[in-house]
Tab-separated table of C-alpha atoms and ligand atoms in Angstrom:
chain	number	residue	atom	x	y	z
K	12	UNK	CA	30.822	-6.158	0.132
K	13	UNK	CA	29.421	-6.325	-3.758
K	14	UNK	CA	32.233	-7.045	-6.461
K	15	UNK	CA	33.060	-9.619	-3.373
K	16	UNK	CA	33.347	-13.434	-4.823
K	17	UNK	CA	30.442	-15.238	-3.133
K	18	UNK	CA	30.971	-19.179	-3.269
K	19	UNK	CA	32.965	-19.701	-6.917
K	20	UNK	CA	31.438	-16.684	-9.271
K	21	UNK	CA	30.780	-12.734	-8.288
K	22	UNK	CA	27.200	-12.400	-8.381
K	23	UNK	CA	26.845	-9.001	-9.108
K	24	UNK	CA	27.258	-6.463	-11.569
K	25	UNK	CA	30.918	-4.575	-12.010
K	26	UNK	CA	29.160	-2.088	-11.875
K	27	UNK	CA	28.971	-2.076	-8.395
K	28	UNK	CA	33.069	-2.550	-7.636
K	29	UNK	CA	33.876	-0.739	-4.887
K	30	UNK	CA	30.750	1.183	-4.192
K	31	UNK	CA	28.592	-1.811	-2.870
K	32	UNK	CA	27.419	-0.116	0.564
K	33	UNK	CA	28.024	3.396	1.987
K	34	UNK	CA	30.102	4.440	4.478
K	35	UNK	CA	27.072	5.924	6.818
K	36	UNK	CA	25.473	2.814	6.689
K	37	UNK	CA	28.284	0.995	7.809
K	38	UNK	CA	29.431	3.725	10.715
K	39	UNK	CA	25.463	3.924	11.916
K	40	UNK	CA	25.605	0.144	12.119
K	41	UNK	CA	28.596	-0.085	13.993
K	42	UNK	CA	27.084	2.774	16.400
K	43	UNK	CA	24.562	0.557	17.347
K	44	UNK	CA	26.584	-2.927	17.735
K	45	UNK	CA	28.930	-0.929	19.930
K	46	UNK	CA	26.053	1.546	21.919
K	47	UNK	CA	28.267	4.122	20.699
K	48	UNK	CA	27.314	7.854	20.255
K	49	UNK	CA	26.832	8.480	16.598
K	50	UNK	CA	28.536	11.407	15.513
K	51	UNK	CA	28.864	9.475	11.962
K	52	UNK	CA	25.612	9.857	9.832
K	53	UNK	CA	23.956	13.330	8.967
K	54	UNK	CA	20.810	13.367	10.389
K	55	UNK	CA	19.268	15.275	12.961
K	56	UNK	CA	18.164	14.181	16.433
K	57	UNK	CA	14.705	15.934	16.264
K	58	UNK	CA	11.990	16.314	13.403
K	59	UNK	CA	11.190	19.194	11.633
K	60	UNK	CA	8.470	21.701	12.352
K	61	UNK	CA	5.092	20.166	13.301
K	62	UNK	CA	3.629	22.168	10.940
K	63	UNK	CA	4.736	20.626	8.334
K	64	UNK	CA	4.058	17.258	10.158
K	65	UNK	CA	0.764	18.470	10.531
K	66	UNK	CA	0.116	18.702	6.572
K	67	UNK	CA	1.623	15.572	5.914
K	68	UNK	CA	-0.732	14.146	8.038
K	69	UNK	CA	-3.885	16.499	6.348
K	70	UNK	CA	-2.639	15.324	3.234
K	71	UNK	CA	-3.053	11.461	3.998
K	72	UNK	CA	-6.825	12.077	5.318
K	73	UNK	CA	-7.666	13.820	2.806
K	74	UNK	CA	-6.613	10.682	0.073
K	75	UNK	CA	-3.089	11.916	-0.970
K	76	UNK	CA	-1.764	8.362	-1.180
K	77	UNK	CA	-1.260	7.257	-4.630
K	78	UNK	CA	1.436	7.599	-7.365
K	79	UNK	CA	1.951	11.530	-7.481
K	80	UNK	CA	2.937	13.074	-11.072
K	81	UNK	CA	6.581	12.014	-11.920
K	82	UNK	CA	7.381	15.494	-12.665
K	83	UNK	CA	6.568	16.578	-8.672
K	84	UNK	CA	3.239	17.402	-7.010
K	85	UNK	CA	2.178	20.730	-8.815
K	86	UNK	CA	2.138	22.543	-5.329
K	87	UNK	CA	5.560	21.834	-4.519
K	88	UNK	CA	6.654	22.339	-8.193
K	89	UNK	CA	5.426	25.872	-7.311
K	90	UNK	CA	6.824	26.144	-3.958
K	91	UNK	CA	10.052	25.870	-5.555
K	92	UNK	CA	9.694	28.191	-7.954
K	93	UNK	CA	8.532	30.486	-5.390
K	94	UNK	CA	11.598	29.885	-3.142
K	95	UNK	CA	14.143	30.224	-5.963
K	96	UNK	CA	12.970	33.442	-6.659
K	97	UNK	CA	12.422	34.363	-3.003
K	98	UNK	CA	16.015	33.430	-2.067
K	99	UNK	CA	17.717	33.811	-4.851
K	100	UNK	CA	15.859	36.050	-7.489
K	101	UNK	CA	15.905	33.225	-9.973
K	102	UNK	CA	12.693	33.266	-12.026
K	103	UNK	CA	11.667	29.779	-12.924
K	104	UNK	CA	8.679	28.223	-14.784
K	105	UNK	CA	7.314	24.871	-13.484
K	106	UNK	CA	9.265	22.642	-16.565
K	107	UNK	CA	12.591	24.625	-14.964
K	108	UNK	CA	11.686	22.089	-11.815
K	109	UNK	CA	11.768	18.311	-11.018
K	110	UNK	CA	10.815	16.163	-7.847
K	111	UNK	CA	12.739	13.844	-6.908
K	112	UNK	CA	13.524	10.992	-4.262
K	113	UNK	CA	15.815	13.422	-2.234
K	114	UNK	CA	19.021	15.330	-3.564
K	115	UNK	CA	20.336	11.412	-4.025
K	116	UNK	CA	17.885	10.549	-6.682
K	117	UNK	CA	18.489	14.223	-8.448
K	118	UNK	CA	22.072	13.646	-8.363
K	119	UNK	CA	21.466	9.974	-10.419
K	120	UNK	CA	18.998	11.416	-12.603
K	121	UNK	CA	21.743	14.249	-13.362
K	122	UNK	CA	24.238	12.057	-13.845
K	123	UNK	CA	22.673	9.485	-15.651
K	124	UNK	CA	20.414	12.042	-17.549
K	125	UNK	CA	23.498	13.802	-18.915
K	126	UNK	CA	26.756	11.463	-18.576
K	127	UNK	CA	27.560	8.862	-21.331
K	128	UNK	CA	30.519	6.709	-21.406
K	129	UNK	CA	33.782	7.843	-21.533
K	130	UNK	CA	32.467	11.229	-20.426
K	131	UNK	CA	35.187	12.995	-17.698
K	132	UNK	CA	33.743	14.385	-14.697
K	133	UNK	CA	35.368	16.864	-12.782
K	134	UNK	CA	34.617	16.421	-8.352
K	135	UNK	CA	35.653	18.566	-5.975
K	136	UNK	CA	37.690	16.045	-3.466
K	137	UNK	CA	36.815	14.748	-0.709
K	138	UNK	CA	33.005	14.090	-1.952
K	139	UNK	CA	30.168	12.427	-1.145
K	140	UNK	CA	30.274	9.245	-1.898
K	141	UNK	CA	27.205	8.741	-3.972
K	142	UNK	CA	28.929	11.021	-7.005
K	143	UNK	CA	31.435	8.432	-7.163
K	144	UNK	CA	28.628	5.617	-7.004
K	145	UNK	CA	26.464	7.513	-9.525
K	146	UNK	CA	29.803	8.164	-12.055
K	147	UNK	CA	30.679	4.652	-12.343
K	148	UNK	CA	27.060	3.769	-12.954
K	149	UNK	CA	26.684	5.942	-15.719
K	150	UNK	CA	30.478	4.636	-17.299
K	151	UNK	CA	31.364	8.148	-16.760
K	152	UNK	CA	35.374	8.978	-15.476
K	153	UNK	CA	36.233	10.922	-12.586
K	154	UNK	CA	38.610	13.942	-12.706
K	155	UNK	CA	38.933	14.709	-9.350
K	156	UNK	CA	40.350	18.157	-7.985
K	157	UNK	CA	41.572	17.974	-4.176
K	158	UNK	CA	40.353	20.824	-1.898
K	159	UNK	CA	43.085	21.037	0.404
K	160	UNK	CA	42.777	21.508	4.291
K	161	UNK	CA	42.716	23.346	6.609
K	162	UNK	CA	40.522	26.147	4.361
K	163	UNK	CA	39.780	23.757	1.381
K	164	UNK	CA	39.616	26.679	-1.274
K	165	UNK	CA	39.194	25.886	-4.261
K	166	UNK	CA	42.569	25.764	-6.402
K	167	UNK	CA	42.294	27.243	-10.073
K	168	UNK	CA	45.223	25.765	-11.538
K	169	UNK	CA	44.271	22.646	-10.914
K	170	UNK	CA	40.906	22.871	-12.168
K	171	UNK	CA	42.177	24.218	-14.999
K	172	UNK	CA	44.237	20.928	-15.665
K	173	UNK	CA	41.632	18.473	-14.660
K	174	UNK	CA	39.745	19.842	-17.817
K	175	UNK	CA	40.345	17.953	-21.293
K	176	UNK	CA	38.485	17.617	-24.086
K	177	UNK	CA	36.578	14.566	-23.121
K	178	UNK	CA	34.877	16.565	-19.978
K	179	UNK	CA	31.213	17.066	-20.048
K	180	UNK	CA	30.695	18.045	-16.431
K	181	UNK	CA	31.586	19.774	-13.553
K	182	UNK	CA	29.800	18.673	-10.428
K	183	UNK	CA	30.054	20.927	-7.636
K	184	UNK	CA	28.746	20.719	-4.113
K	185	UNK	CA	28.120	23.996	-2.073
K	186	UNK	CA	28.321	24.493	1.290
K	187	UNK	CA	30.783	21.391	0.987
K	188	UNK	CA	30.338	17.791	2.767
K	189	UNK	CA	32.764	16.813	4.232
K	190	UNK	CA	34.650	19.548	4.558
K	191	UNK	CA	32.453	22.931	5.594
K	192	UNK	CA	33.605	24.626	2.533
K	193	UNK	CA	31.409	27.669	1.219
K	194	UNK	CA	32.214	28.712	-2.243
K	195	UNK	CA	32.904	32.156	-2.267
K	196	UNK	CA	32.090	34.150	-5.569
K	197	UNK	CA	35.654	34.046	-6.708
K	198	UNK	CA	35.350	30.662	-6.685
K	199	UNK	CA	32.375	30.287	-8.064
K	200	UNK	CA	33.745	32.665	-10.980
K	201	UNK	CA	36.655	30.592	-11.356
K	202	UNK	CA	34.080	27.446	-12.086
K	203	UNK	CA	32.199	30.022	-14.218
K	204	UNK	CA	34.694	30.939	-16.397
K	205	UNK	CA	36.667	27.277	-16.515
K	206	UNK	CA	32.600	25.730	-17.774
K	207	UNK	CA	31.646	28.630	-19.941
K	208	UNK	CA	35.512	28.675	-21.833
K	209	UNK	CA	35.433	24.493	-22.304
K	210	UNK	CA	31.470	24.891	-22.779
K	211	UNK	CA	30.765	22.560	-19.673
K	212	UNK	CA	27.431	21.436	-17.729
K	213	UNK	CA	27.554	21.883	-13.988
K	214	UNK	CA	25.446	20.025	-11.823
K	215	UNK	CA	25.823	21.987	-8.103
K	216	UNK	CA	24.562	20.241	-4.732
K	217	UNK	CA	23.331	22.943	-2.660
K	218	UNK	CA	21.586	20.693	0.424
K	219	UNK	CA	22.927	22.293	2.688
K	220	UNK	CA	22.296	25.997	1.710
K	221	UNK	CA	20.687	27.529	4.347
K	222	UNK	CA	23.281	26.313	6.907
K	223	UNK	CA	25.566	28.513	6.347
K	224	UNK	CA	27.509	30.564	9.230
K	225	UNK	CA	28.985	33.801	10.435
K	226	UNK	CA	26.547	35.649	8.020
K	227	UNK	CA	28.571	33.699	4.612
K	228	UNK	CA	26.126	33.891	2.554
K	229	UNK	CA	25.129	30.713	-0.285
K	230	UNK	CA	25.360	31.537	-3.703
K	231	UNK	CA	24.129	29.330	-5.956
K	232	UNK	CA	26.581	29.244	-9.218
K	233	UNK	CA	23.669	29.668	-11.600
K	234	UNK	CA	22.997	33.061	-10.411
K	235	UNK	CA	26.218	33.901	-12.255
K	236	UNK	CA	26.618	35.805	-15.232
K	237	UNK	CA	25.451	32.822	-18.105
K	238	UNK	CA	25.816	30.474	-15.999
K	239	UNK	CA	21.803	29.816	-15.412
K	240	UNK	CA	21.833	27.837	-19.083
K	241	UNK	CA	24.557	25.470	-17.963
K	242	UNK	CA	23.701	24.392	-14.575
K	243	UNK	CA	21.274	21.945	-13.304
K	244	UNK	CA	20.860	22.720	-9.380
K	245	UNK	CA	19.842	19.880	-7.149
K	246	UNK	CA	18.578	20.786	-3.098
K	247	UNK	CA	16.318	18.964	-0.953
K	248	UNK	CA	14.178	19.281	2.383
K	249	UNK	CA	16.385	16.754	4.414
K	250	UNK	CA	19.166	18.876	5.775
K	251	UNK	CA	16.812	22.193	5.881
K	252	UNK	CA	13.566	21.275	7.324
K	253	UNK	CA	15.212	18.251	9.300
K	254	UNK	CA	13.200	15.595	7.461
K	255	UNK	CA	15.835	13.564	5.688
K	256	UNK	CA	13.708	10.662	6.161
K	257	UNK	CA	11.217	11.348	3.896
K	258	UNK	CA	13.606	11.794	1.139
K	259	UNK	CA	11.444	15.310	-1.156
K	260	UNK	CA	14.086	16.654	-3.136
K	261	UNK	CA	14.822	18.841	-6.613
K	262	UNK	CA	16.148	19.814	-9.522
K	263	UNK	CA	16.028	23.014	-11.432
K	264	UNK	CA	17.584	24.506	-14.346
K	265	UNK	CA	16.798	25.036	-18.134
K	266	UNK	CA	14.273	23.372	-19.058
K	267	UNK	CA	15.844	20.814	-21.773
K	268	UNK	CA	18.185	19.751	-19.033
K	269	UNK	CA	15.390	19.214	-15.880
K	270	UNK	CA	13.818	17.123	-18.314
K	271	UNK	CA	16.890	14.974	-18.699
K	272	UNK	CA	17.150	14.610	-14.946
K	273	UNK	CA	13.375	14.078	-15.211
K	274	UNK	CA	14.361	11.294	-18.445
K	275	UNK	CA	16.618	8.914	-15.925
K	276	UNK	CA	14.623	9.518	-12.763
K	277	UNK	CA	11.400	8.462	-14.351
K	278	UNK	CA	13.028	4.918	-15.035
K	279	UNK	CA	14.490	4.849	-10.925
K	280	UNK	CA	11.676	5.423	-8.579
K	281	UNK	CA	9.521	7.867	-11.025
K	282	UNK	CA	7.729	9.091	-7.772
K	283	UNK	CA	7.060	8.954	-4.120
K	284	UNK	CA	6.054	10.534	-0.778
K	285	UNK	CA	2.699	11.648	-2.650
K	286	UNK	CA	1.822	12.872	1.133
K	287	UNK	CA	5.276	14.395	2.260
K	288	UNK	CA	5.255	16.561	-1.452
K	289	UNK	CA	2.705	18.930	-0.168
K	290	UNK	CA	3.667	19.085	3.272
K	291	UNK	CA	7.482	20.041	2.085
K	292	UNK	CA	5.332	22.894	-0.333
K	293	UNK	CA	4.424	24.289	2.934
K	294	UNK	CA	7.025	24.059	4.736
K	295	UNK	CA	8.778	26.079	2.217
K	296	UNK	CA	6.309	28.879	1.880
K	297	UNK	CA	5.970	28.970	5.186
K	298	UNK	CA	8.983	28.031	7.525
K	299	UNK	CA	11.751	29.903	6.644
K	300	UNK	CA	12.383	30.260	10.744
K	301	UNK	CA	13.111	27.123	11.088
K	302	UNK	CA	16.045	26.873	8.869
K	303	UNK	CA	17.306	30.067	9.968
K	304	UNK	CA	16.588	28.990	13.632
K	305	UNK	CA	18.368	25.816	13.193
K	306	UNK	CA	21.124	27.459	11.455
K	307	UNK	CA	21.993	29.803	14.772
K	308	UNK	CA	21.327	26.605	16.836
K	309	UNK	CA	23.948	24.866	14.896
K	310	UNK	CA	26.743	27.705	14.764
K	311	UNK	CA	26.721	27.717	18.514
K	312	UNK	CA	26.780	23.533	18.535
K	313	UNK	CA	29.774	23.953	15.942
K	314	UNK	CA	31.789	26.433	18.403
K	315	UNK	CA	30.927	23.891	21.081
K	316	UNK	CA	32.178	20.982	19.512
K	317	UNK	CA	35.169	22.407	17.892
K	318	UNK	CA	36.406	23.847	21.095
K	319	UNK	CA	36.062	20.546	22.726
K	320	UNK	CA	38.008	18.588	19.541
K	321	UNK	CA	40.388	21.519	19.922
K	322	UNK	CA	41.107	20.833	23.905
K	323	UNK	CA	41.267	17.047	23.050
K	324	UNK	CA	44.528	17.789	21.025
K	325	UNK	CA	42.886	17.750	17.802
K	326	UNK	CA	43.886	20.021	14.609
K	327	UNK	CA	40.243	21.525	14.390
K	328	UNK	CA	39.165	22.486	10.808
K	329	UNK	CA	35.686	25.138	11.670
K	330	UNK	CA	33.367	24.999	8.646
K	331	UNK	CA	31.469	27.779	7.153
K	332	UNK	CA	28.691	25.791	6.748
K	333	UNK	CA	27.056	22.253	6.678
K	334	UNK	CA	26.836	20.660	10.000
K	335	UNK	CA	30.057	18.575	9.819
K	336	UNK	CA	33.593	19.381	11.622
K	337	UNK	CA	37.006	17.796	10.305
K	338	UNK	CA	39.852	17.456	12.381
K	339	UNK	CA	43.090	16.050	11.817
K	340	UNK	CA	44.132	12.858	14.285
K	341	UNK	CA	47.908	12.172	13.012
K	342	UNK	CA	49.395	13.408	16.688
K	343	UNK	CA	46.932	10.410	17.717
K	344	UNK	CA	49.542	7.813	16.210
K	345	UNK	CA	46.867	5.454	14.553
K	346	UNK	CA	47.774	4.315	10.896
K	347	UNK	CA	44.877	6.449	9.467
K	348	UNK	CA	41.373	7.627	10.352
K	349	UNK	CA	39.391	4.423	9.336
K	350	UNK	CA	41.770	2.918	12.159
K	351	UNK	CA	41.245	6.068	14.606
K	352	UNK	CA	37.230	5.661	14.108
K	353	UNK	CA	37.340	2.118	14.563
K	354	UNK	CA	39.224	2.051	17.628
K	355	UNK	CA	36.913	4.887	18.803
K	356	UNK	CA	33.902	2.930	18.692
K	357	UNK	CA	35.015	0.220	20.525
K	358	UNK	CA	37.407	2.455	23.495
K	359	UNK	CA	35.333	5.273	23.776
K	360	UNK	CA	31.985	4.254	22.140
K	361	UNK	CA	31.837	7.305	19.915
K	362	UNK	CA	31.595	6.877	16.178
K	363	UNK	CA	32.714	9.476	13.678
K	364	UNK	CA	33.466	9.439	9.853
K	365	UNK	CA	36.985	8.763	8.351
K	366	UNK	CA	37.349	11.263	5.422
K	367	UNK	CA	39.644	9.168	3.786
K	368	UNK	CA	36.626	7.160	2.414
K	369	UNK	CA	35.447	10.894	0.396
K	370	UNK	CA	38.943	10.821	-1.469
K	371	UNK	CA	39.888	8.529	-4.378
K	372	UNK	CA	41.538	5.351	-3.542
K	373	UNK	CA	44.734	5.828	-3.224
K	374	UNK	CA	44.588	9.911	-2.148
K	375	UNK	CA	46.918	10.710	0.936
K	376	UNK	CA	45.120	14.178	1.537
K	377	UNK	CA	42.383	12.658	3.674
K	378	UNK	CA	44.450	9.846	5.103
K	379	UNK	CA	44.228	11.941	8.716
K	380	UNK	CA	40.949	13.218	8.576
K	381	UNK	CA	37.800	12.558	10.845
K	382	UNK	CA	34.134	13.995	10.065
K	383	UNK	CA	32.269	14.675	13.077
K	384	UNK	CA	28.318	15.588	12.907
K	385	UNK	CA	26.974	17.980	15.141
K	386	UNK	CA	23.491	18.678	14.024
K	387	UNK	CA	22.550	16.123	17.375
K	388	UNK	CA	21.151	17.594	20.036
K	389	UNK	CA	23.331	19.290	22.541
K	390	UNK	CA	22.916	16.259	25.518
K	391	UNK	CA	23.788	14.045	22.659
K	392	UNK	CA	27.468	16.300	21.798
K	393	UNK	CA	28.145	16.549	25.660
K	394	UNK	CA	28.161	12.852	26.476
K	395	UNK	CA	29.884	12.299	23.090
K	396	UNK	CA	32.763	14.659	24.046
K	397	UNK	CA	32.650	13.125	27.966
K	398	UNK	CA	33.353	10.114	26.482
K	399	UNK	CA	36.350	11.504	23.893
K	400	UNK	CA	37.495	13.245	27.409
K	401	UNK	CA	37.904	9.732	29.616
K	402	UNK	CA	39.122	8.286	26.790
K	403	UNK	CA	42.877	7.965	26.139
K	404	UNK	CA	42.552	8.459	22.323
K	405	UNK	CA	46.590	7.514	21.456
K	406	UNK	CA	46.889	4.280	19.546
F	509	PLP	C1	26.240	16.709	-0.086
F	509	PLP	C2	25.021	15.866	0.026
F	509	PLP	N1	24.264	15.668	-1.054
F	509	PLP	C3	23.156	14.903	-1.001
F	509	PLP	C4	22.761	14.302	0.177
F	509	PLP	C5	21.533	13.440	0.175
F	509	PLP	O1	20.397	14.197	0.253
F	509	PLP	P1	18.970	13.490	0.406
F	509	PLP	O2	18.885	12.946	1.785
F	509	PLP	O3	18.001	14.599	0.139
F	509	PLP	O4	18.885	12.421	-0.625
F	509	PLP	C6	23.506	14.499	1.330
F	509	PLP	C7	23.121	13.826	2.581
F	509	PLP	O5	23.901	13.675	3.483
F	509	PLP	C8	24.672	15.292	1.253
F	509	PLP	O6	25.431	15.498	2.330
């Protein structure tokens, strides 16, 4: 672990206390020590369409191999535009839009871009855990504000109170990971009104926002009244196209604050996946199926599996969207979830996330709470849930 003492001095930076490795790392590494089904890590099983494949591979014969512009290939710059306004009626110009590394590289040139010292952050807790990572690098403070099971709304109040003068952000993440949380637009107009009364940024994670179910529809905060000026939007092709591995993401928003996400991430990797940019242009011109094919896919897969957490004894929290399941594992008698999951991967050789790792240190909200994954591929879920089932899960 970093901020560890290695031999007699600590080696690295401070800055790096507590957030040395991730979580997924860690769970997908134990999933493979212990031949466990991974139910941990957020990836899909299978790749995206072979389309898009396809003009990756066009796009390497034909010499698209070196450094591409830091600012984004121009065809995906455009494909963006064209799918902010196709989705969402947003009407961007290409300096509205950055490239970046994946939504994890937008969300540290957002927060690096736009955070000083001392600045307060407001999270919406549990979160993932590379706003915390990305908060402490910057010197920034989190306010966290606790979305509380089993429906994780969002409460005003304490919104309201996480607030002080010293806040320059709110960074929101819609449909939520972990919990399955969609915004709905009182919500949203709750954040509206709390930012645009204390005159607040909001940076919004929207990876997942064409995996929503049950016909919930996304909506993306800056489509709110004012709210366009204040908001720097982050998505990426990981969770929507299934290509997570090759890491083409985005930010959009006014133009003076793109080009501060554009300011941090130019001094982090500036640019990659010169090949991958064009192929993700197409795929978003061109394959809205897929994503609304995978979407139906994975609302049947998330009845599935939260029928069969449900008949295990589990406290089964359904999400609206994202392709992670929470369920509660107190009746299960282990200390807390990071026990549960570790005794899981060794007695039943599944692995799942404890939630208690998305909450601050300390939280007892999340103490009970297990993430499962179930954008895998049905086999995948069955034998997972065949081995829950012969599996006495009691401490
Ligand atoms: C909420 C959230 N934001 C960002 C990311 C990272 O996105 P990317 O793989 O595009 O960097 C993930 C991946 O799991 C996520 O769940």
């Amino acid at each position: 672990m970093s901020g560890a003492r290695t031999g007699r001095r600590t080696r690295s930076a401070a800055r790096l206390q507590g957030v040395g490795s991730t979580i997924f790392a860690e769970m997908s590494a134990l999933a493979v020590r212990t031949g466990s089904v991974n139910l941990g890590q957020g990836f899909p099983d299978l790749s995206g369409p072979g389309s898009v494949v396809e003009a990756a591979y066009e796009a390497m014969r034909a010499g698209t191999n070196q450094y591409p512009p830091g600012h984004g290939a121009l065809a995906l710059v455009d494909a963006v535009v064209r799918h902010q306004q196709r989705h969402y009626g947003l009407d961007l110009s290409p300096d509205q839009v950055v490239v970046t590394t994946g939504a994890t590289e937008a969300i540290a040139g957002a927060i690096l871009g736009l955070v000083d010292p001392g600045d307060e952050v407001v999270v919406f807790e549990p979160y993932y855990d590379s706003y915390r990572a990305m908060i402490q690098f910057a010197g920034g403070v989190r306010r966290p504000v606790t979305l509380r099971a089993p429906d994780y709304r969002l409460d005003v109040p304490e919104l309201e109170q996480a607030v002080t003068e010293r806040t320059k952000l709110i960074l929101l993440n819609t449909p939520h990971n972990p919990t399955g949380h969609v915004f709905d637009e009182t919500e949203l107009a709750a954040v509206a009104d709390v930012a645009t009364r204390h005159d607040l940024l909001v940076v919004t994670d929207e990876v997942y926002e064409h995996l929503t179910y049950d016909g919930r529809a996304h909506v993306p905060i800056s489509t709110l009244p004012g709210m366009f000026d204040r908001t720097v939007t982050i998505s990426s092709s990981g969770k929507t196209f299934s290509f997570t591995g090759w890491k083409i993401g985005w930010a959009t928003g006014p133009a003076d604050l793109v080009a501060a996400v554009e300011g941090a991430k130019n001094w982090l990797s500036y640019s990659s996946g010169a090949p991958f940019q064009p192929a993700i242009a197409h795929a978003l011109d061109h394959e809205d199926g897929f994503h609304e094919q995978l979407r139906d896919d994975l609302s049947l897969r998330r009845d599935h599996i939260c029928a069969a957490l449900d008949d295990l004894g589990m406290e089964v929290h359904v999400p609206q969207g994202t392709y992670f399941v929470t369920t509660d594992v107190s009746d299960f008698g282990y200390a807390d979830g990071l026990a549960f999951c570790a005794g899981l991967a060794e007695r039943a050789k599944v692995v799942a996330i404890p939630s208690q790792v998305f909450y601050e240190d300390g939280s007892a909200e999340g103490r009970h709470l297990v993430r499962w994954a179930f954008c895998k591929e049905r086999d995948l879920i069955d034998e997972g849930i065949r081995r829950l089932r012969a599996t006495d899960l009691h401490a």
